[in-house]
PDB file of C-alpha atoms and ligand atoms in Angstrom:
ATOM      1  CA  UNK Z 260       0.000   0.000   0.000  1.00  0.00           C
ATOM      2  CA  UNK Z 261       1.459   3.340  -1.066  1.00  0.00           C
ATOM      3  CA  UNK Z 262       2.244   5.930   1.596  1.00  0.00           C
ATOM      4  CA  UNK Z 263       1.959   3.410   4.432  1.00  0.00           C
ATOM      5  CA  UNK Z 264       4.950   3.696   6.745  1.00  0.00           C
ATOM      6  CA  UNK Z 265       4.746   0.092   7.912  1.00  0.00           C
ATOM      7  CA  UNK Z 266       4.572  -1.223   4.313  1.00  0.00           C
ATOM      8  CA  UNK Z 267       7.634   0.938   3.655  1.00  0.00           C
ATOM      9  CA  UNK Z 268       9.485  -0.570   6.626  1.00  0.00           C
ATOM     10  CA  UNK Z 269       8.547  -4.078   5.407  1.00  0.00           C
ATOM     11  CA  UNK Z 270       9.972  -3.202   1.957  1.00  0.00           C
ATOM     12  CA  UNK Z 271      13.072  -1.578   3.540  1.00  0.00           C
ATOM     13  CA  UNK Z 272      12.191   1.771   1.962  1.00  0.00           C
ATOM     14  CA  UNK Z 273      12.492   3.419   5.373  1.00  0.00           C
ATOM     15  CA  UNK Z 274      14.511   2.116   8.319  1.00  0.00           C
ATOM     16  CA  UNK Z 275      13.099   0.250  11.274  1.00  0.00           C
ATOM     17  CA  UNK Z 276      14.769  -1.508  14.182  1.00  0.00           C
ATOM     18  CA  UNK Z 277      13.697  -5.035  13.320  1.00  0.00           C
ATOM     19  CA  UNK Z 278      13.697  -7.501  16.217  1.00  0.00           C
ATOM     20  CA  UNK Z 279      11.861 -10.361  14.489  1.00  0.00           C
ATOM     21  CA  UNK Z 280      10.969 -11.282  10.921  1.00  0.00           C
ATOM     22  CA  UNK Z 281       9.512 -14.197   9.011  1.00  0.00           C
ATOM     23  CA  UNK Z 282       7.678 -14.529   5.702  1.00  0.00           C
ATOM     24  CA  UNK Z 283       4.435 -13.033   7.045  1.00  0.00           C
ATOM     25  CA  UNK Z 284       5.305 -10.879  10.041  1.00  0.00           C
ATOM     26  CA  UNK Z 285       7.769  -8.251  11.150  1.00  0.00           C
ATOM     27  CA  UNK Z 286       8.382  -6.877  14.647  1.00  0.00           C
ATOM     28  CA  UNK Z 287      10.104  -3.554  15.240  1.00  0.00           C
ATOM     29  CA  UNK Z 288      10.981  -1.397  18.207  1.00  0.00           C
ATOM     30  CA  UNK Z 289       8.533   1.491  18.592  1.00  0.00           C
ATOM     31  CA  UNK Z 290      10.168   4.796  17.675  1.00  0.00           C
ATOM     32  CA  UNK Z 291       8.506   6.482  20.667  1.00  0.00           C
ATOM     33  CA  UNK Z 292       8.573   3.819  23.396  1.00  0.00           C
ATOM     34  CA  UNK Z 293       6.066   4.058  26.229  1.00  0.00           C
ATOM     35  CA  UNK Z 294       7.925   1.577  28.436  1.00  0.00           C
ATOM     36  CA  UNK Z 295      11.279  -0.200  28.619  1.00  0.00           C
ATOM     37  CA  UNK Z 296       9.897  -2.792  26.225  1.00  0.00           C
ATOM     38  CA  UNK Z 297       7.708  -1.482  23.393  1.00  0.00           C
ATOM     39  CA  UNK Z 298       7.625  -3.623  20.278  1.00  0.00           C
ATOM     40  CA  UNK Z 299       5.205  -3.447  17.352  1.00  0.00           C
ATOM     41  CA  UNK Z 300       4.192  -6.761  15.792  1.00  0.00           C
ATOM     42  CA  UNK Z 301       3.075  -6.102  12.230  1.00  0.00           C
ATOM     43  CA  UNK Z 302       1.714  -8.409   9.523  1.00  0.00           C
ATOM     44  CA  UNK Z 303       3.501  -7.837   6.214  1.00  0.00           C
ATOM     45  CA  UNK Z 304       0.109  -7.903   4.513  1.00  0.00           C
ATOM     46  CA  UNK Z 305      -1.497  -4.464   4.581  1.00  0.00           C
ATOM     47  CA  UNK Z 306      -4.663  -4.631   6.701  1.00  0.00           C
ATOM     48  CA  UNK Z 307      -5.897  -1.150   7.613  1.00  0.00           C
ATOM     49  CA  UNK Z 308      -7.739  -1.798  10.878  1.00  0.00           C
ATOM     50  CA  UNK Z 309      -8.900  -4.685  13.046  1.00  0.00           C
ATOM     51  CA  UNK Z 310     -12.293  -4.200  11.351  1.00  0.00           C
ATOM     52  CA  UNK Z 311     -10.760  -5.362   8.074  1.00  0.00           C
ATOM     53  CA  UNK Z 312      -9.565  -8.740   9.366  1.00  0.00           C
ATOM     54  CA  UNK Z 313     -11.316 -11.669   7.674  1.00  0.00           C
ATOM     55  CA  UNK Z 314     -11.572 -15.429   8.167  1.00  0.00           C
ATOM     56  CA  UNK Z 315      -8.703 -15.811   5.674  1.00  0.00           C
ATOM     57  CA  UNK Z 316      -6.431 -14.060   8.189  1.00  0.00           C
ATOM     58  CA  UNK Z 317      -7.118 -16.609  10.972  1.00  0.00           C
ATOM     59  CA  UNK Z 318      -3.756 -18.363  10.825  1.00  0.00           C
ATOM     60  CA  UNK Z 319      -1.925 -15.044  10.470  1.00  0.00           C
ATOM     61  CA  UNK Z 320      -3.600 -13.659  13.580  1.00  0.00           C
ATOM     62  CA  UNK Z 321      -2.821 -16.830  15.532  1.00  0.00           C
ATOM     63  CA  UNK Z 322       0.789 -16.621  14.400  1.00  0.00           C
ATOM     64  CA  UNK Z 323       0.996 -12.996  15.567  1.00  0.00           C
ATOM     65  CA  UNK Z 324      -0.140 -14.127  19.019  1.00  0.00           C
ATOM     66  CA  UNK Z 325       2.507 -16.850  19.086  1.00  0.00           C
ATOM     67  CA  UNK Z 326       5.186 -14.292  18.185  1.00  0.00           C
ATOM     68  CA  UNK Z 327       3.945 -11.905  20.881  1.00  0.00           C
ATOM     69  CA  UNK Z 328       4.373 -14.757  23.378  1.00  0.00           C
ATOM     70  CA  UNK Z 329       7.860 -15.481  22.103  1.00  0.00           C
ATOM     71  CA  UNK Z 330       8.921 -11.827  22.223  1.00  0.00           C
ATOM     72  CA  UNK Z 331       7.465 -11.393  25.724  1.00  0.00           C
ATOM     73  CA  UNK Z 332       9.512 -14.375  26.880  1.00  0.00           C
ATOM     74  CA  UNK Z 333      12.653 -13.329  24.984  1.00  0.00           C
ATOM     75  CA  UNK Z 334      12.560  -9.794  26.402  1.00  0.00           C
ATOM     76  CA  UNK Z 335      12.008 -11.131  29.926  1.00  0.00           C
ATOM     77  CA  UNK Z 336       8.657  -9.512  30.672  1.00  0.00           C
ATOM     78  CA  UNK Z 337       6.394 -12.571  30.424  1.00  0.00           C
ATOM     79  CA  UNK Z 338       6.584 -13.550  34.061  1.00  0.00           C
ATOM     80  CA  UNK Z 339       5.876 -10.125  35.565  1.00  0.00           C
ATOM     81  CA  UNK Z 340       3.374  -9.397  32.834  1.00  0.00           C
ATOM     82  CA  UNK Z 341       2.879  -7.111  29.894  1.00  0.00           C
ATOM     83  CA  UNK Z 342       0.186  -5.449  27.833  1.00  0.00           C
ATOM     84  CA  UNK Z 343      -0.902  -6.038  24.236  1.00  0.00           C
ATOM     85  CA  UNK Z 344      -2.699  -3.148  22.542  1.00  0.00           C
ATOM     86  CA  UNK Z 345      -4.342  -2.850  19.143  1.00  0.00           C
ATOM     87  CA  UNK Z 346      -5.795   0.621  18.607  1.00  0.00           C
ATOM     88  CA  UNK Z 347      -8.694   1.109  16.195  1.00  0.00           C
ATOM     89  CA  UNK Z 348      -9.774   4.301  14.454  1.00  0.00           C
ATOM     90  CA  UNK Z 349      -9.975   7.801  15.886  1.00  0.00           C
ATOM     91  CA  UNK Z 350     -11.295   7.215  19.385  1.00  0.00           C
ATOM     92  CA  UNK Z 351      -9.048   4.186  19.803  1.00  0.00           C
ATOM     93  CA  UNK Z 352      -6.028   6.376  19.099  1.00  0.00           C
ATOM     94  CA  UNK Z 353      -4.928   4.657  15.893  1.00  0.00           C
ATOM     95  CA  UNK Z 354      -2.279   6.746  14.133  1.00  0.00           C
ATOM     96  CA  UNK Z 355      -0.946   4.240  11.583  1.00  0.00           C
ATOM     97  CA  UNK Z 356      -3.587   2.543   9.452  1.00  0.00           C
ATOM     98  CA  UNK Z 357      -1.794  -0.775   9.017  1.00  0.00           C
ATOM     99  CA  UNK Z 358      -2.621  -3.056  11.928  1.00  0.00           C
ATOM    100  CA  UNK Z 359       0.047  -3.533  14.546  1.00  0.00           C
ATOM    101  CA  UNK Z 360       0.003  -5.016  18.018  1.00  0.00           C
ATOM    102  CA  UNK Z 361       1.857  -3.072  20.678  1.00  0.00           C
ATOM    103  CA  UNK Z 362       3.735  -5.316  23.107  1.00  0.00           C
ATOM    104  CA  UNK Z 363       4.449  -3.109  26.102  1.00  0.00           C
ATOM    105  CA  UNK Z 364       6.307  -4.308  29.188  1.00  0.00           C
ATOM    106  CA  UNK Z 365       8.989  -3.687  31.751  1.00  0.00           C
ATOM    107  CA  UNK Z 366       6.845  -1.613  34.084  1.00  0.00           C
ATOM    108  CA  UNK Z 367       3.538  -1.788  35.964  1.00  0.00           C
ATOM    109  CA  UNK Z 368       0.631  -0.694  33.767  1.00  0.00           C
ATOM    110  CA  UNK Z 369      -2.237   1.467  34.905  1.00  0.00           C
ATOM    111  CA  UNK Z 370      -5.918   0.724  34.428  1.00  0.00           C
ATOM    112  CA  UNK Z 371      -8.102   2.237  33.060  1.00  0.00           C
ATOM    113  CA  UNK Z 372      -5.894   3.309  30.148  1.00  0.00           C
ATOM    114  CA  UNK Z 373      -5.767   6.959  29.171  1.00  0.00           C
TER     115      UNK Z 373
HETATM  116  P1  LIG I 195      -1.051   3.577  16.859  1.00  0.00           P
HETATM  117  O1  LIG I 195      -1.355   4.885  17.543  1.00  0.00           O
HETATM  118  O2  LIG I 195      -1.614   2.390  17.566  1.00  0.00           O
HETATM  119  O3  LIG I 195      -1.407   3.611  15.399  1.00  0.00           O
HETATM  120  O4  LIG I 195       0.517   3.380  16.985  1.00  0.00           O
HETATM  121  C1  LIG I 195       1.442   3.833  16.073  1.00  0.00           C
HETATM  122  C2  LIG I 195       2.786   3.592  16.711  1.00  0.00           C
HETATM  123  O5  LIG I 195       3.769   3.561  15.688  1.00  0.00           O
HETATM  124  C3  LIG I 195       3.203   4.659  17.704  1.00  0.00           C
HETATM  125  O6  LIG I 195       3.492   4.051  18.959  1.00  0.00           O
HETATM  126  C4  LIG I 195       4.447   5.280  17.066  1.00  0.00           C
HETATM  127  O7  LIG I 195       5.405   5.665  17.999  1.00  0.00           O
HETATM  128  C5  LIG I 195       4.929   4.161  16.173  1.00  0.00           C
HETATM  129  N1  LIG I 195       5.697   4.551  15.004  1.00  0.00           N
HETATM  130  C6  LIG I 195       5.370   5.496  14.083  1.00  0.00           C
HETATM  131  N2  LIG I 195       6.309   5.556  13.129  1.00  0.00           N
HETATM  132  C7  LIG I 195       7.233   4.616  13.431  1.00  0.00           C
HETATM  133  C8  LIG I 195       8.451   4.192  12.822  1.00  0.00           C
HETATM  134  N3  LIG I 195       8.906   4.739  11.686  1.00  0.00           N
HETATM  135  N4  LIG I 195       9.162   3.200  13.430  1.00  0.00           N
HETATM  136  C9  LIG I 195       8.712   2.654  14.572  1.00  0.00           C
HETATM  137  N5  LIG I 195       7.572   2.995  15.181  1.00  0.00           N
HETATM  138  C10 LIG I 195       6.838   3.974  14.631  1.00  0.00           C
HETATM  139 ZN1  LIG I 196       0.672  -0.919   5.045  1.00  0.00          ZN
END
């Protein structure tokens, strides 16, 4: 998708600090981290919002969850805990319209979120 920063990172047109990659998924460090650990898990396929996910994406979405688990363990925040966030549209605070899961850890999270 043209003019999508995450598609551009996938295609290496702009830089990203890649911490995981396979044929379907990339994970990068967030450029503006909100905690010690803040990783974005991004499908290479351009899907604009969670509302655009279809049945065909089932295995992709499962795989994303497996990678989140792996990254949480690898970064050492799985035991204490962490937060996974997927923002949707304006009120959800979505800024980049290519779905991405925030893995945030390394500190105690507040609830309710801001
Ligand atoms: P969201 O508000 O859920 O759409 O989140 C977008 C996230 O992408 C924010 O946490 C940004 O800091 C992050 N971000 C934006 N541009 C980049 C980039 N070039 N590399 C890494 N993270 C980025
Ligand atoms: Zn995209």
